[in-house]
Structure formats: C-alpha cells, structure tokens
mmCIF file of N, CA and C in Angstrom:
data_model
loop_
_atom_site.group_PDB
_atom_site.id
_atom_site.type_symbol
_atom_site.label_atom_id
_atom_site.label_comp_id
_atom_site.label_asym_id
_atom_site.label_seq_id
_atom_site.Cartn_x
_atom_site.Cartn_y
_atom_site.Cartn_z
ATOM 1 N N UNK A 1 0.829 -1.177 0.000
ATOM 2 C CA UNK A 1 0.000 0.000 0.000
ATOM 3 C C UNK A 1 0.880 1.248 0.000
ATOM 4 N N UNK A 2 1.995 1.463 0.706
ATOM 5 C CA UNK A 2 2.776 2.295 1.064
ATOM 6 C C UNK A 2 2.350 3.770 1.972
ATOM 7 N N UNK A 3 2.799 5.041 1.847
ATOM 8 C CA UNK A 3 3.161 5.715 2.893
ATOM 9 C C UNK A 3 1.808 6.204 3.155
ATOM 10 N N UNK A 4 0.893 6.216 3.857
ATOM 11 C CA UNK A 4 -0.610 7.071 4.281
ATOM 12 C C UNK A 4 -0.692 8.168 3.539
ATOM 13 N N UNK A 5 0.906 9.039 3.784
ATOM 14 C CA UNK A 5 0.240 10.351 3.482
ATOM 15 C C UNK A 5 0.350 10.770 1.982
ATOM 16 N N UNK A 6 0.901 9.506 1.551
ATOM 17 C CA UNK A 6 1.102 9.809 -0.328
ATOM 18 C C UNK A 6 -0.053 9.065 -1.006
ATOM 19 N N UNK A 7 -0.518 7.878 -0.342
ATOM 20 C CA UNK A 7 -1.523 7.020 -0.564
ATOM 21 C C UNK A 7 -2.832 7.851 -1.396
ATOM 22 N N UNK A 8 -3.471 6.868 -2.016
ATOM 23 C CA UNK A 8 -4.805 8.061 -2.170
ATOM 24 C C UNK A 8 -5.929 6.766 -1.676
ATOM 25 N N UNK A 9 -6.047 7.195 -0.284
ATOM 26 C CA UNK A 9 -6.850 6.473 0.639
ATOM 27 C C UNK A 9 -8.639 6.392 -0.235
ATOM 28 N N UNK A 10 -8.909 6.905 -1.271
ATOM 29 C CA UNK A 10 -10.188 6.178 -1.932
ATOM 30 C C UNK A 10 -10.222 4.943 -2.656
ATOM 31 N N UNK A 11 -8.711 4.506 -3.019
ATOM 32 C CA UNK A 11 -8.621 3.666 -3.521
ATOM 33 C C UNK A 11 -9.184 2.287 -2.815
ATOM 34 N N UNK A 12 -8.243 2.349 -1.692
ATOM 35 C CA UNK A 12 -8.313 1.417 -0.877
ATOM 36 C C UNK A 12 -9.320 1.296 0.356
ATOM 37 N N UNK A 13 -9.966 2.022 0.575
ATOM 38 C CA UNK A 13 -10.891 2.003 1.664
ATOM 39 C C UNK A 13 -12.084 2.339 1.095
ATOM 40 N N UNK A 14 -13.294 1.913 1.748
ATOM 41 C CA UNK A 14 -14.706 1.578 1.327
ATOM 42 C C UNK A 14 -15.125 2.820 2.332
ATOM 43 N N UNK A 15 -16.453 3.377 1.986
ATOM 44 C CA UNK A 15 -17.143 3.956 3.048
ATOM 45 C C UNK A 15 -17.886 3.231 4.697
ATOM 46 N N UNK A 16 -17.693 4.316 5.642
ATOM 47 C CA UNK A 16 -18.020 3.174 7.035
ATOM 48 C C UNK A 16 -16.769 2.706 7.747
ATOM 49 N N UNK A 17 -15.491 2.855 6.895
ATOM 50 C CA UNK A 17 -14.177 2.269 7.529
ATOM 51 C C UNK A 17 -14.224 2.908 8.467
ATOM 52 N N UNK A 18 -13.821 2.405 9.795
ATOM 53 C CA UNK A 18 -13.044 2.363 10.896
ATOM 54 C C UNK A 18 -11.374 2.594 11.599
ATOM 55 N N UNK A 19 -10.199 3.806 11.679
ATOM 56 C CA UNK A 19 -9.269 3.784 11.404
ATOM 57 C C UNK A 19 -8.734 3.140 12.439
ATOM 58 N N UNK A 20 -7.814 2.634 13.281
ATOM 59 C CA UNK A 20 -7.173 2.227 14.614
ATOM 60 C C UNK A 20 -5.717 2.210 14.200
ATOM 61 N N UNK A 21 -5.232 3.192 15.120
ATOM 62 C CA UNK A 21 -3.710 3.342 14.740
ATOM 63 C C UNK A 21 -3.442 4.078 16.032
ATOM 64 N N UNK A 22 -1.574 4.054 15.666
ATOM 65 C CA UNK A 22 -0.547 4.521 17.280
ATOM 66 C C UNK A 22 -0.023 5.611 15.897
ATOM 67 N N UNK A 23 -0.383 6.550 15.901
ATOM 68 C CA UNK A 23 0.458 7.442 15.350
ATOM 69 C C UNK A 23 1.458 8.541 15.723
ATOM 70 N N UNK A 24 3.231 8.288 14.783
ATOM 71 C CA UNK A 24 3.943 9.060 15.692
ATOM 72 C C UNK A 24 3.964 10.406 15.559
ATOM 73 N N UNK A 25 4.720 10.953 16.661
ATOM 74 C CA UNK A 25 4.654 12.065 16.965
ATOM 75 C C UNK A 25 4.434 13.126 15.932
ATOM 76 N N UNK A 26 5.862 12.540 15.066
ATOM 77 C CA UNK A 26 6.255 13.619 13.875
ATOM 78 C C UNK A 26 5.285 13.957 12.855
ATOM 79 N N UNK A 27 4.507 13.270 12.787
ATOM 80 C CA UNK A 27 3.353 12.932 11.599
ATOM 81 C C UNK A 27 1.950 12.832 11.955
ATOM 82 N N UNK A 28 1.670 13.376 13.136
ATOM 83 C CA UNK A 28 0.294 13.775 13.985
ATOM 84 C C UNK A 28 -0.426 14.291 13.191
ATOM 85 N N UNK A 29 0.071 15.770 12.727
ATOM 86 C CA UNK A 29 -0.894 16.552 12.484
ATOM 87 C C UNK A 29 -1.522 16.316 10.962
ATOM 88 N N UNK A 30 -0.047 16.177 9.938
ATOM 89 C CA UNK A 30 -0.648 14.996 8.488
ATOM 90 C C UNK A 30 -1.193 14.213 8.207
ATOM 91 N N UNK A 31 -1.583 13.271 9.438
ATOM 92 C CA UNK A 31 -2.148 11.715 9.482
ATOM 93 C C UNK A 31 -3.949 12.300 9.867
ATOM 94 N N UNK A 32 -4.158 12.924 10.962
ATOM 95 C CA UNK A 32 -5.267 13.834 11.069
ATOM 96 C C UNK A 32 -5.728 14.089 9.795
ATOM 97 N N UNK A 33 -5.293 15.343 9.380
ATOM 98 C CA UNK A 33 -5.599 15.870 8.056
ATOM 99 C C UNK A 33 -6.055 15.130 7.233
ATOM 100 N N UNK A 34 -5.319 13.922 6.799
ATOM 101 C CA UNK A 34 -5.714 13.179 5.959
ATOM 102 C C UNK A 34 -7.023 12.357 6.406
ATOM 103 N N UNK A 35 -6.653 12.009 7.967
ATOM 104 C CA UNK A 35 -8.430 11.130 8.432
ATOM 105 C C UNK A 35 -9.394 12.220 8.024
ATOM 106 N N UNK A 36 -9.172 13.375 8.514
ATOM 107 C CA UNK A 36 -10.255 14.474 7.938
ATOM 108 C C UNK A 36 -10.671 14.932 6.452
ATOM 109 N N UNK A 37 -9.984 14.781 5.329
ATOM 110 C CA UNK A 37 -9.701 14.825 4.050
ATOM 111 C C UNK A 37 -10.821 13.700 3.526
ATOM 112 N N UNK A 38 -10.712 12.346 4.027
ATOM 113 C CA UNK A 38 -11.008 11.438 4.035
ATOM 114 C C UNK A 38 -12.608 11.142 4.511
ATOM 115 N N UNK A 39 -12.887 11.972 5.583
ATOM 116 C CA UNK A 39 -14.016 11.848 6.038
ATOM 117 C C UNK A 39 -15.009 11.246 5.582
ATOM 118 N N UNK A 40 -15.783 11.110 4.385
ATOM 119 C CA UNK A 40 -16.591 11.066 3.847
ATOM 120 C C UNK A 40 -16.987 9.226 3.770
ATOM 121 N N UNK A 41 -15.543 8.490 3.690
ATOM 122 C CA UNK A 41 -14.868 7.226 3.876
ATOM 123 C C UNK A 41 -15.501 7.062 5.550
ATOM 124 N N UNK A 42 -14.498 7.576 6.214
ATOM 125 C CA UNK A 42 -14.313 7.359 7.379
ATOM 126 C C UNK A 42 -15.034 7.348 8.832
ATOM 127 N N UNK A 43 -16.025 6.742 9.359
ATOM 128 C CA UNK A 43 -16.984 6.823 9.979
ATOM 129 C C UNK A 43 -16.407 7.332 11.956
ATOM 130 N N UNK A 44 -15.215 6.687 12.204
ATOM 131 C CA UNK A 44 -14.514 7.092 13.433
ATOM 132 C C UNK A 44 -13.254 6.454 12.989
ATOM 133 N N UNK A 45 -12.459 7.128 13.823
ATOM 134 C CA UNK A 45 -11.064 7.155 14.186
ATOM 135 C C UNK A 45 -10.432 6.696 15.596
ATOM 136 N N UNK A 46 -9.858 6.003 15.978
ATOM 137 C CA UNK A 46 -9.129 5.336 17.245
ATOM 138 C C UNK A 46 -7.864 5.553 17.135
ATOM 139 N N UNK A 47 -6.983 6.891 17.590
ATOM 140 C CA UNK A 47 -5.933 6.977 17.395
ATOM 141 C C UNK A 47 -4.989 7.109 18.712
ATOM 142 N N UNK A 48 -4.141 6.832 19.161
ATOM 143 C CA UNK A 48 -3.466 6.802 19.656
ATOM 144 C C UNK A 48 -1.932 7.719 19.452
ATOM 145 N N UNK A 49 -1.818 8.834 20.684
ATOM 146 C CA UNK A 49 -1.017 10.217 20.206
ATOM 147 C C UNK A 49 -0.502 10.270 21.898
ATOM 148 N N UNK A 50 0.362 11.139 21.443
ATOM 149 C CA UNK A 50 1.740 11.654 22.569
ATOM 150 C C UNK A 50 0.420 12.580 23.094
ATOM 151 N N UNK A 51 0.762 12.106 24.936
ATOM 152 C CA UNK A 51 -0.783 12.722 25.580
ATOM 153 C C UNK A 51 -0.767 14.088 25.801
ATOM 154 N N UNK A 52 0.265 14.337 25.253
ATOM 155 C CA UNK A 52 0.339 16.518 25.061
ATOM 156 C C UNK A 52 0.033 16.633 23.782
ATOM 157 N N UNK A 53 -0.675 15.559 22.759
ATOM 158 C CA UNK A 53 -1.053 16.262 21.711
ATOM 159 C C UNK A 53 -2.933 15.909 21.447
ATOM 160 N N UNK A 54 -3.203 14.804 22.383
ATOM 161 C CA UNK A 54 -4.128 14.246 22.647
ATOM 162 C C UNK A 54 -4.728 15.454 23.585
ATOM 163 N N UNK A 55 -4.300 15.716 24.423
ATOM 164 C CA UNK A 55 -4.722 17.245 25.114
ATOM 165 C C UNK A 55 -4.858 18.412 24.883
ATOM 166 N N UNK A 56 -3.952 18.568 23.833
ATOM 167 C CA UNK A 56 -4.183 19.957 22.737
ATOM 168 C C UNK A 56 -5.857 19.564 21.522
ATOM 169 N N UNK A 57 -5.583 18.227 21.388
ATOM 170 C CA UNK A 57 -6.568 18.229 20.482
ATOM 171 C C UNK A 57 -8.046 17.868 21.028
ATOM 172 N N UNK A 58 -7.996 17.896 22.233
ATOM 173 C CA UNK A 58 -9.314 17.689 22.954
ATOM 174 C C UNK A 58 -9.353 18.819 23.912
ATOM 175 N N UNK A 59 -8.753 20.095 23.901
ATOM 176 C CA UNK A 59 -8.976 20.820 24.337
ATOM 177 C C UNK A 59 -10.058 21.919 24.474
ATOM 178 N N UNK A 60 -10.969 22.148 25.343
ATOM 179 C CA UNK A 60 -12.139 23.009 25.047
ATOM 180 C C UNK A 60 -12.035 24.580 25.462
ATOM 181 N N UNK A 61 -10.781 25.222 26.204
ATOM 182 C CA UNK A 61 -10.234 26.536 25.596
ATOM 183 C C UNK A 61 -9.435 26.504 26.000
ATOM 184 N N UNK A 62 -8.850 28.128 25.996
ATOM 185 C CA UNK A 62 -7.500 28.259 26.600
ATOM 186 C C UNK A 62 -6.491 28.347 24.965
ATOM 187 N N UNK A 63 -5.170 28.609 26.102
ATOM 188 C CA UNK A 63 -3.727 28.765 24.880
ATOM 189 C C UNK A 63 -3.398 27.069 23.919
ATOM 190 N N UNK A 64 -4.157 26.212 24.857
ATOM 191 C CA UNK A 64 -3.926 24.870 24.590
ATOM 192 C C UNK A 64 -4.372 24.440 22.741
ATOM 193 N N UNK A 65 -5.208 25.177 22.734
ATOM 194 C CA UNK A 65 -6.103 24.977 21.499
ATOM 195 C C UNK A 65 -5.087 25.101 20.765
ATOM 196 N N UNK A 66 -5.224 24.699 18.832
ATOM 197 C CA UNK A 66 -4.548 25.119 18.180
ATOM 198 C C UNK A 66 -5.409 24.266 16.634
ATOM 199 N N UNK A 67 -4.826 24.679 15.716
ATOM 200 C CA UNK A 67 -5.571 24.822 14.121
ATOM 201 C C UNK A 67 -5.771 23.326 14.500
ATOM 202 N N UNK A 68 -5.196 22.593 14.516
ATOM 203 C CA UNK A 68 -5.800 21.465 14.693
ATOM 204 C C UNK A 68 -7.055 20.969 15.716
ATOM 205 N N UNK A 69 -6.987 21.127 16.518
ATOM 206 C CA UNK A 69 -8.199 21.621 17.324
ATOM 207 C C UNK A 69 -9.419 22.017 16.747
ATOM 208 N N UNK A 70 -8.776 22.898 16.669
ATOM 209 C CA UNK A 70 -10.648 23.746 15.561
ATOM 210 C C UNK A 70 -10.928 22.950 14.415
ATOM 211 N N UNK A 71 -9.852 22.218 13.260
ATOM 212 C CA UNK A 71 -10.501 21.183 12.398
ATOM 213 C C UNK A 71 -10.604 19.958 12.615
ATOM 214 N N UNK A 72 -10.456 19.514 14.088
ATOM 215 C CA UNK A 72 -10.867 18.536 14.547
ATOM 216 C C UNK A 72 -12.817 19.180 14.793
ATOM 217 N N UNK A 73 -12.784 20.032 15.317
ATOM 218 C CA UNK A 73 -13.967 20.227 15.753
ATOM 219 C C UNK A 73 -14.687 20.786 14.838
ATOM 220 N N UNK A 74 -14.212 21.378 13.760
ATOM 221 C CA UNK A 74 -15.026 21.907 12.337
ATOM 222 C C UNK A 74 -15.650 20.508 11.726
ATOM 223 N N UNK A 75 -15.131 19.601 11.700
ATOM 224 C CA UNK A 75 -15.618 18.110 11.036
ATOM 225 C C UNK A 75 -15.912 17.312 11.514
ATOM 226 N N UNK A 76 -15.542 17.146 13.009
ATOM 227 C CA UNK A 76 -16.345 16.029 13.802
ATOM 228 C C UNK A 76 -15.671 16.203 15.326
ATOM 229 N N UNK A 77 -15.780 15.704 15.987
ATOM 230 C CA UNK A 77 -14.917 15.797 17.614
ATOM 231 C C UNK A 77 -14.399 14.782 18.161
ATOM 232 N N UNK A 78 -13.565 14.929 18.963
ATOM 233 C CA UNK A 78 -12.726 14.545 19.995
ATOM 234 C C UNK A 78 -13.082 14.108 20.856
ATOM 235 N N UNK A 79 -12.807 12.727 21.183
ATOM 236 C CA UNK A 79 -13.099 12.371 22.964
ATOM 237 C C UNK A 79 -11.711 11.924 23.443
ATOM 238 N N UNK A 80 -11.542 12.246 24.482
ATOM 239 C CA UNK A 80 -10.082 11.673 25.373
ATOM 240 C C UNK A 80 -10.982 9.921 25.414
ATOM 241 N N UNK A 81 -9.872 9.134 25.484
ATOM 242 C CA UNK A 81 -10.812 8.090 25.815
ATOM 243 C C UNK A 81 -9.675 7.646 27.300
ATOM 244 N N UNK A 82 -8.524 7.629 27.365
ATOM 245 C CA UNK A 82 -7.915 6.822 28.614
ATOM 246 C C UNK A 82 -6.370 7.046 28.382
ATOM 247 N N UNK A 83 -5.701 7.062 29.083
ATOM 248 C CA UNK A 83 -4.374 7.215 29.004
ATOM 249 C C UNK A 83 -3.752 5.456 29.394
ATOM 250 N N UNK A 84 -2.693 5.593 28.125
ATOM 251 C CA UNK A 84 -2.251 4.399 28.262
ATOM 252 C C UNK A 84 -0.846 4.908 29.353
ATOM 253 N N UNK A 85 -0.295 4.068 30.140
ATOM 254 C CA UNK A 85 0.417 4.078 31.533
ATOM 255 C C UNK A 85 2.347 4.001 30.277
ATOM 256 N N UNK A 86 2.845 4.822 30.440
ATOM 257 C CA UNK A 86 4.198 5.280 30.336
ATOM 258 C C UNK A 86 5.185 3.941 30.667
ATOM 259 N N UNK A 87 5.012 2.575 31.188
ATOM 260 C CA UNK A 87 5.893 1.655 31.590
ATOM 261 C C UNK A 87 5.248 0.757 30.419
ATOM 262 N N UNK A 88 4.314 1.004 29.639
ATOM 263 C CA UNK A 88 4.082 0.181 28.150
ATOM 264 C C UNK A 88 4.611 0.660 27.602
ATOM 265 N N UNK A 89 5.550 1.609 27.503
ATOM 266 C CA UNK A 89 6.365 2.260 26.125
ATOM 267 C C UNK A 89 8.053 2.341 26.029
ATOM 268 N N UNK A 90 8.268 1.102 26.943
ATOM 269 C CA UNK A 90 9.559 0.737 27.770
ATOM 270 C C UNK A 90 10.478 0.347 26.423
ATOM 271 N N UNK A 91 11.133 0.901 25.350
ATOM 272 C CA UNK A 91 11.762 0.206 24.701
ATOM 273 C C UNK A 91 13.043 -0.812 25.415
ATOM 274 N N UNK A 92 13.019 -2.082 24.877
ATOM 275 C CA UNK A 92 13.840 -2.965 25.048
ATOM 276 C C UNK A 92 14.811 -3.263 23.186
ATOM 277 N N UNK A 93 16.401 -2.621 23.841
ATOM 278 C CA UNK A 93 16.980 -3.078 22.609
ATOM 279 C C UNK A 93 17.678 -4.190 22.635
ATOM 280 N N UNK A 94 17.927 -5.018 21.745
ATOM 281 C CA UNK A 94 18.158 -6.615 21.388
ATOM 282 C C UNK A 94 19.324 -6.432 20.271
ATOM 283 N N UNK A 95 20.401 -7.191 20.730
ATOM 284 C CA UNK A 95 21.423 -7.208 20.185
ATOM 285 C C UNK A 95 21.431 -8.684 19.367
ATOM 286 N N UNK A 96 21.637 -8.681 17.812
ATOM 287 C CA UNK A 96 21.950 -9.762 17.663
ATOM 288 C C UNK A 96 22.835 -10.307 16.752
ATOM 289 N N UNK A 97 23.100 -11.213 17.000
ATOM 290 C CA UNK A 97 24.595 -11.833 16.491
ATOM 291 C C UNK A 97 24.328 -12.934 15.403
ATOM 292 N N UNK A 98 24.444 -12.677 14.285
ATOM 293 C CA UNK A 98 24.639 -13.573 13.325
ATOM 294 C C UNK A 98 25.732 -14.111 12.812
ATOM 295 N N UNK A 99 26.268 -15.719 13.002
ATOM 296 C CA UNK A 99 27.080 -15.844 12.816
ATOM 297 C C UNK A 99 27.518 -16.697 11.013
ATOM 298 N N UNK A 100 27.941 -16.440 10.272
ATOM 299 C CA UNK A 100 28.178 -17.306 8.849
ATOM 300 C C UNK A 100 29.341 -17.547 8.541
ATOM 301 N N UNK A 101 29.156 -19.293 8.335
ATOM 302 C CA UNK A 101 30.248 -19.933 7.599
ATOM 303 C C UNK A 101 30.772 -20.557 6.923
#
C-alpha cells in the first residue's frame, strides 16, 4: 500500500471504515488531516497520540487549542478516551549476532 500520506486512501478504503492506529509524533498533524480529508470514507477514528497532543486536540479553551483543534472540531470531535500508563512504552533493545560460515 505504502506511505498514508502519499496514498490516495479512496482507492483502498470503502465507506463506514473504521481507522485504529498509534500514530507518531512527527506525523500527527498529516495523518489527522488526511483522516479528515477522508471523512466522507471514514466513519470514526481510534488513534493513539503523545498525551500533550491528545490534550491539545481535545482541548475546550484556553492557549492549549490550536488549528488542529478547531478542524478537529469543524468536522467532527474529539473524545479523550484513557491514558495508556508510560511503563508500556519501555523500549527494550536486542542485540543480535549472526554468525556465517
């Protein structure tokens, strides 16, 4: 399929889809855009975001708000649903040794 944000998500997705994704940091606000772009496809979204951006984007005022915010809420809204706990995101690196002969 390749990269989401080059993709042309009508191809491949039917109307009523359902999205569920961990999206990273760097690519928050593009990956959005595009669920929103998409809308018409897309019936809800389950995304998973760095919880200072999950808080900006469910924010109801204040400095917190930001463009994303408002086109989250121009096209559909936001619910916080739960914070996942910081000791699930424990990277473990693995060294490994291949040996050939």
């Amino acid at each position: 399929m390749g990269d989401v944000l080059e993709v042309d998500l009508k191809k491949y997705i039917n109307q009523g889809t359902k999205v569920v994704a961990n999206i990273p940091y760097y690519i928050t606000s593009p990956i959005i855009n595009k669920i929103i772009e998409n809308k018409d496809l897309i019936d809800e979204a389950y995304i998973m975001v760095q919880k200072e951006v999950g808080e900006r984007i469910c924010a109801k005022s204040g400095k917190e708000r930001g463009i994303l915010t408002l086109a989250v809420e121009y096209y559909g809204e936001a619910e916080y649903l739960f914070t996942i706990p910081r000791e699930f995101f424990i990277l473990y690196l693995m060294l490994i040794l291949l040996l050939f002969q």
